[in-house]
Amino acid sequence: MSEKRKYQDIEKITLDRPESTRIFTISNQKGGVGKTSTAVNLAAALAVKGMNVLVVDNDPQGNASTALNVEHGTDIQSTYDVLIDDVPMADIVKECPDVPNLWLAPANIDLAGAEIELVSMVARETRLKTALADYAAYREREGLPRLDYVFIDCPPSLGLLTINAFCAAREVLIPIQCEYYALEGLSQLLKNIQMIQKHLNSDLHISTILMTMYDGRTNLASQVADEVREHFPNEVLNTLIPRSVRISEAPSYQQTVISYDPTSSGSLAYLNAAIEISQRGA
């Protein structure tokens, strides 16, 4: 079946809104596994399917802000101001110009200092959770539609920024690349999630694992995918995200792959993953 035909089939699928806002932290302490690509492309895919979606850029690199074409220089208020100066999230959230129903809380390099500044602050682990709850209340007061999905993009570390994300979310989505070192470091991430569950957020659970950078030409990729499925039979999505030039190119044009090349294999994969997440429920 041609990719254009597959895209037309996906367009026909309608999604039900979740009963309450689903908040995901996208986390893996290993860098380069596709965390940001997954955050922005799943968000765009769900928005294209009619959902109201917020991306919280909680990474000082600000790559999610770049991909969603939202200005995020150091003169722009960002997640740093929300976490450190108690600026309401409503003051920083911007609508994404390319995708209707998609909003972003931008980040910039100021956020790098937040790890140190948060250490001495009151309620340092739950500041993002409080800000998101206040933002949901603001949207309700203003008659804005309720958010269906929130995706929090984290830095590849387990400092206070990531802990804030874990405390704010109910669901963890872990992108795992189909390469030799895929499961390395995952045990440490699982231990940290268990620690958060025990002490800070008992509702947190790993709901979704997404295999990224899949190269169907290699035996290794399918071996890794099989191994991850063996460890996490209920959490791994059936959809595999392929290694794709289009996914890599899109951010350089300040776009998601969904708007950059809607019928590409990368776009179709993220659309299918988004549909799967929606249909599975929390």
PDB file of N, CA and C in Angstrom, residues 183-222:
ATOM      1  N   LEU A 183      19.052  -1.205  26.462  1.00  0.00           N
ATOM      2  CA  LEU A 183      18.575  -1.454  27.821  1.00  0.00           C
ATOM      3  C   LEU A 183      19.553  -0.965  28.895  1.00  0.00           C
ATOM      4  N   GLU A 184      20.698  -0.462  28.426  1.00  0.00           N
ATOM      5  CA  GLU A 184      21.697   0.039  29.384  1.00  0.00           C
ATOM      6  C   GLU A 184      21.153   1.299  30.065  1.00  0.00           C
ATOM      7  N   GLY A 185      21.248   1.352  31.352  1.00  0.00           N
ATOM      8  CA  GLY A 185      20.772   2.527  32.087  1.00  0.00           C
ATOM      9  C   GLY A 185      19.289   2.480  32.397  1.00  0.00           C
ATOM     10  N   LEU A 186      18.573   1.544  31.759  1.00  0.00           N
ATOM     11  CA  LEU A 186      17.135   1.485  31.986  1.00  0.00           C
ATOM     12  C   LEU A 186      16.804   1.023  33.404  1.00  0.00           C
ATOM     13  N   SER A 187      17.628   0.128  33.929  1.00  0.00           N
ATOM     14  CA  SER A 187      17.378  -0.372  35.293  1.00  0.00           C
ATOM     15  C   SER A 187      17.478   0.776  36.307  1.00  0.00           C
ATOM     16  N   GLN A 188      18.431   1.700  36.072  1.00  0.00           N
ATOM     17  CA  GLN A 188      18.570   2.857  36.960  1.00  0.00           C
ATOM     18  C   GLN A 188      17.346   3.769  36.858  1.00  0.00           C
ATOM     19  N   LEU A 189      16.857   3.957  35.639  1.00  0.00           N
ATOM     20  CA  LEU A 189      15.655   4.772  35.431  1.00  0.00           C
ATOM     21  C   LEU A 189      14.464   4.153  36.162  1.00  0.00           C
ATOM     22  N   LEU A 190      14.326   2.825  36.065  1.00  0.00           N
ATOM     23  CA  LEU A 190      13.215   2.131  36.734  1.00  0.00           C
ATOM     24  C   LEU A 190      13.307   2.283  38.245  1.00  0.00           C
ATOM     25  N   LYS A 191      14.550   2.188  38.779  1.00  0.00           N
ATOM     26  CA  LYS A 191      14.746   2.373  40.232  1.00  0.00           C
ATOM     27  C   LYS A 191      14.321   3.775  40.655  1.00  0.00           C
ATOM     28  N   ASN A 192      14.688   4.766  39.833  1.00  0.00           N
ATOM     29  CA  ASN A 192      14.332   6.148  40.171  1.00  0.00           C
ATOM     30  C   ASN A 192      12.826   6.365  40.117  1.00  0.00           C
ATOM     31  N   ILE A 193      12.165   5.740  39.143  1.00  0.00           N
ATOM     32  CA  ILE A 193      10.712   5.856  39.052  1.00  0.00           C
ATOM     33  C   ILE A 193      10.062   5.216  40.285  1.00  0.00           C
ATOM     34  N   GLN A 194      10.592   4.059  40.718  1.00  0.00           N
ATOM     35  CA  GLN A 194      10.069   3.397  41.929  1.00  0.00           C
ATOM     36  C   GLN A 194      10.236   4.289  43.164  1.00  0.00           C
ATOM     37  N   MET A 195      11.379   4.990  43.213  1.00  0.00           N
ATOM     38  CA  MET A 195      11.645   5.887  44.344  1.00  0.00           C
ATOM     39  C   MET A 195      10.642   7.052  44.344  1.00  0.00           C
ATOM     40  N   ILE A 196      10.364   7.598  43.149  1.00  0.00           N
ATOM     41  CA  ILE A 196       9.372   8.687  43.040  1.00  0.00           C
ATOM     42  C   ILE A 196       7.992   8.163  43.458  1.00  0.00           C
ATOM     43  N   GLN A 197       7.646   6.954  42.998  1.00  0.00           N
ATOM     44  CA  GLN A 197       6.347   6.352  43.355  1.00  0.00           C
ATOM     45  C   GLN A 197       6.208   6.221  44.870  1.00  0.00           C
ATOM     46  N   LYS A 198       7.277   5.815  45.502  1.00  0.00           N
ATOM     47  CA  LYS A 198       7.240   5.546  46.948  1.00  0.00           C
ATOM     48  C   LYS A 198       7.145   6.839  47.763  1.00  0.00           C
ATOM     49  N   HIS A 199       7.888   7.857  47.354  1.00  0.00           N
ATOM     50  CA  HIS A 199       8.031   9.041  48.207  1.00  0.00           C
ATOM     51  C   HIS A 199       7.263  10.273  47.740  1.00  0.00           C
ATOM     52  N   LEU A 200       7.008  10.403  46.423  1.00  0.00           N
ATOM     53  CA  LEU A 200       6.487  11.682  45.929  1.00  0.00           C
ATOM     54  C   LEU A 200       5.217  11.586  45.090  1.00  0.00           C
ATOM     55  N   ASN A 201       5.051  10.510  44.331  1.00  0.00           N
ATOM     56  CA  ASN A 201       3.908  10.441  43.417  1.00  0.00           C
ATOM     57  C   ASN A 201       3.501   8.990  43.206  1.00  0.00           C
ATOM     58  N   SER A 202       2.591   8.529  44.042  1.00  0.00           N
ATOM     59  CA  SER A 202       2.191   7.112  43.993  1.00  0.00           C
ATOM     60  C   SER A 202       1.386   6.775  42.734  1.00  0.00           C
ATOM     61  N   ASP A 203       0.867   7.808  42.041  1.00  0.00           N
ATOM     62  CA  ASP A 203       0.071   7.570  40.817  1.00  0.00           C
ATOM     63  C   ASP A 203       0.937   7.316  39.590  1.00  0.00           C
ATOM     64  N   LEU A 204       2.224   7.605  39.685  1.00  0.00           N
ATOM     65  CA  LEU A 204       3.107   7.498  38.513  1.00  0.00           C
ATOM     66  C   LEU A 204       3.288   6.042  38.095  1.00  0.00           C
ATOM     67  N   HIS A 205       3.192   5.782  36.784  1.00  0.00           N
ATOM     68  CA  HIS A 205       3.473   4.433  36.294  1.00  0.00           C
ATOM     69  C   HIS A 205       3.983   4.496  34.854  1.00  0.00           C
ATOM     70  N   ILE A 206       4.751   3.489  34.481  1.00  0.00           N
ATOM     71  CA  ILE A 206       5.230   3.408  33.094  1.00  0.00           C
ATOM     72  C   ILE A 206       4.087   2.830  32.269  1.00  0.00           C
ATOM     73  N   SER A 207       3.502   3.679  31.416  1.00  0.00           N
ATOM     74  CA  SER A 207       2.352   3.215  30.625  1.00  0.00           C
ATOM     75  C   SER A 207       2.772   2.843  29.202  1.00  0.00           C
ATOM     76  N   THR A 208       3.859   3.454  28.723  1.00  0.00           N
ATOM     77  CA  THR A 208       4.168   3.338  27.297  1.00  0.00           C
ATOM     78  C   THR A 208       5.668   3.260  27.061  1.00  0.00           C
ATOM     79  N   ILE A 209       6.067   2.296  26.234  1.00  0.00           N
ATOM     80  CA  ILE A 209       7.456   2.240  25.751  1.00  0.00           C
ATOM     81  C   ILE A 209       7.402   2.241  24.230  1.00  0.00           C
ATOM     82  N   LEU A 210       8.164   3.145  23.637  1.00  0.00           N
ATOM     83  CA  LEU A 210       8.150   3.313  22.187  1.00  0.00           C
ATOM     84  C   LEU A 210       9.525   3.005  21.618  1.00  0.00           C
ATOM     85  N   MET A 211       9.585   2.076  20.698  1.00  0.00           N
ATOM     86  CA  MET A 211      10.853   1.720  20.060  1.00  0.00           C
ATOM     87  C   MET A 211      11.135   2.706  18.932  1.00  0.00           C
ATOM     88  N   THR A 212      12.290   3.366  19.007  1.00  0.00           N
ATOM     89  CA  THR A 212      12.644   4.393  18.018  1.00  0.00           C
ATOM     90  C   THR A 212      13.874   3.971  17.210  1.00  0.00           C
ATOM     91  N   MET A 213      14.095   4.705  16.105  1.00  0.00           N
ATOM     92  CA  MET A 213      15.282   4.505  15.257  1.00  0.00           C
ATOM     93  C   MET A 213      15.403   3.054  14.782  1.00  0.00           C
ATOM     94  N   TYR A 214      14.280   2.487  14.421  1.00  0.00           N
ATOM     95  CA  TYR A 214      14.240   1.084  13.990  1.00  0.00           C
ATOM     96  C   TYR A 214      14.690   0.975  12.533  1.00  0.00           C
ATOM     97  N   ASP A 215      15.660   0.106  12.306  1.00  0.00           N
ATOM     98  CA  ASP A 215      16.151  -0.148  10.942  1.00  0.00           C
ATOM     99  C   ASP A 215      15.841  -1.597  10.591  1.00  0.00           C
ATOM    100  N   GLY A 216      14.787  -1.781   9.795  1.00  0.00           N
ATOM    101  CA  GLY A 216      14.318  -3.123   9.470  1.00  0.00           C
ATOM    102  C   GLY A 216      15.311  -3.968   8.693  1.00  0.00           C
ATOM    103  N   ARG A 217      16.393  -3.338   8.195  1.00  0.00           N
ATOM    104  CA  ARG A 217      17.377  -4.100   7.406  1.00  0.00           C
ATOM    105  C   ARG A 217      18.345  -4.878   8.295  1.00  0.00           C
ATOM    106  N   THR A 218      18.354  -4.579   9.585  1.00  0.00           N
ATOM    107  CA  THR A 218      19.337  -5.236  10.462  1.00  0.00           C
ATOM    108  C   THR A 218      18.645  -6.230  11.399  1.00  0.00           C
ATOM    109  N   ASN A 219      19.343  -7.350  11.640  1.00  0.00           N
ATOM    110  CA  ASN A 219      18.840  -8.327  12.610  1.00  0.00           C
ATOM    111  C   ASN A 219      18.850  -7.753  14.012  1.00  0.00           C
ATOM    112  N   LEU A 220      19.877  -6.915  14.284  1.00  0.00           N
ATOM    113  CA  LEU A 220      20.046  -6.359  15.628  1.00  0.00           C
ATOM    114  C   LEU A 220      18.792  -5.599  16.066  1.00  0.00           C
ATOM    115  N   ALA A 221      18.242  -4.779  15.163  1.00  0.00           N
ATOM    116  CA  ALA A 221      17.075  -3.962  15.519  1.00  0.00           C
ATOM    117  C   ALA A 221      15.908  -4.838  15.957  1.00  0.00           C
ATOM    118  N   SER A 222      15.649  -5.913  15.210  1.00  0.00           N
ATOM    119  CA  SER A 222      14.515  -6.767  15.588  1.00  0.00           C
ATOM    120  C   SER A 222      14.817  -7.576  16.847  1.00  0.00           C
TER     121      SER A 222
END
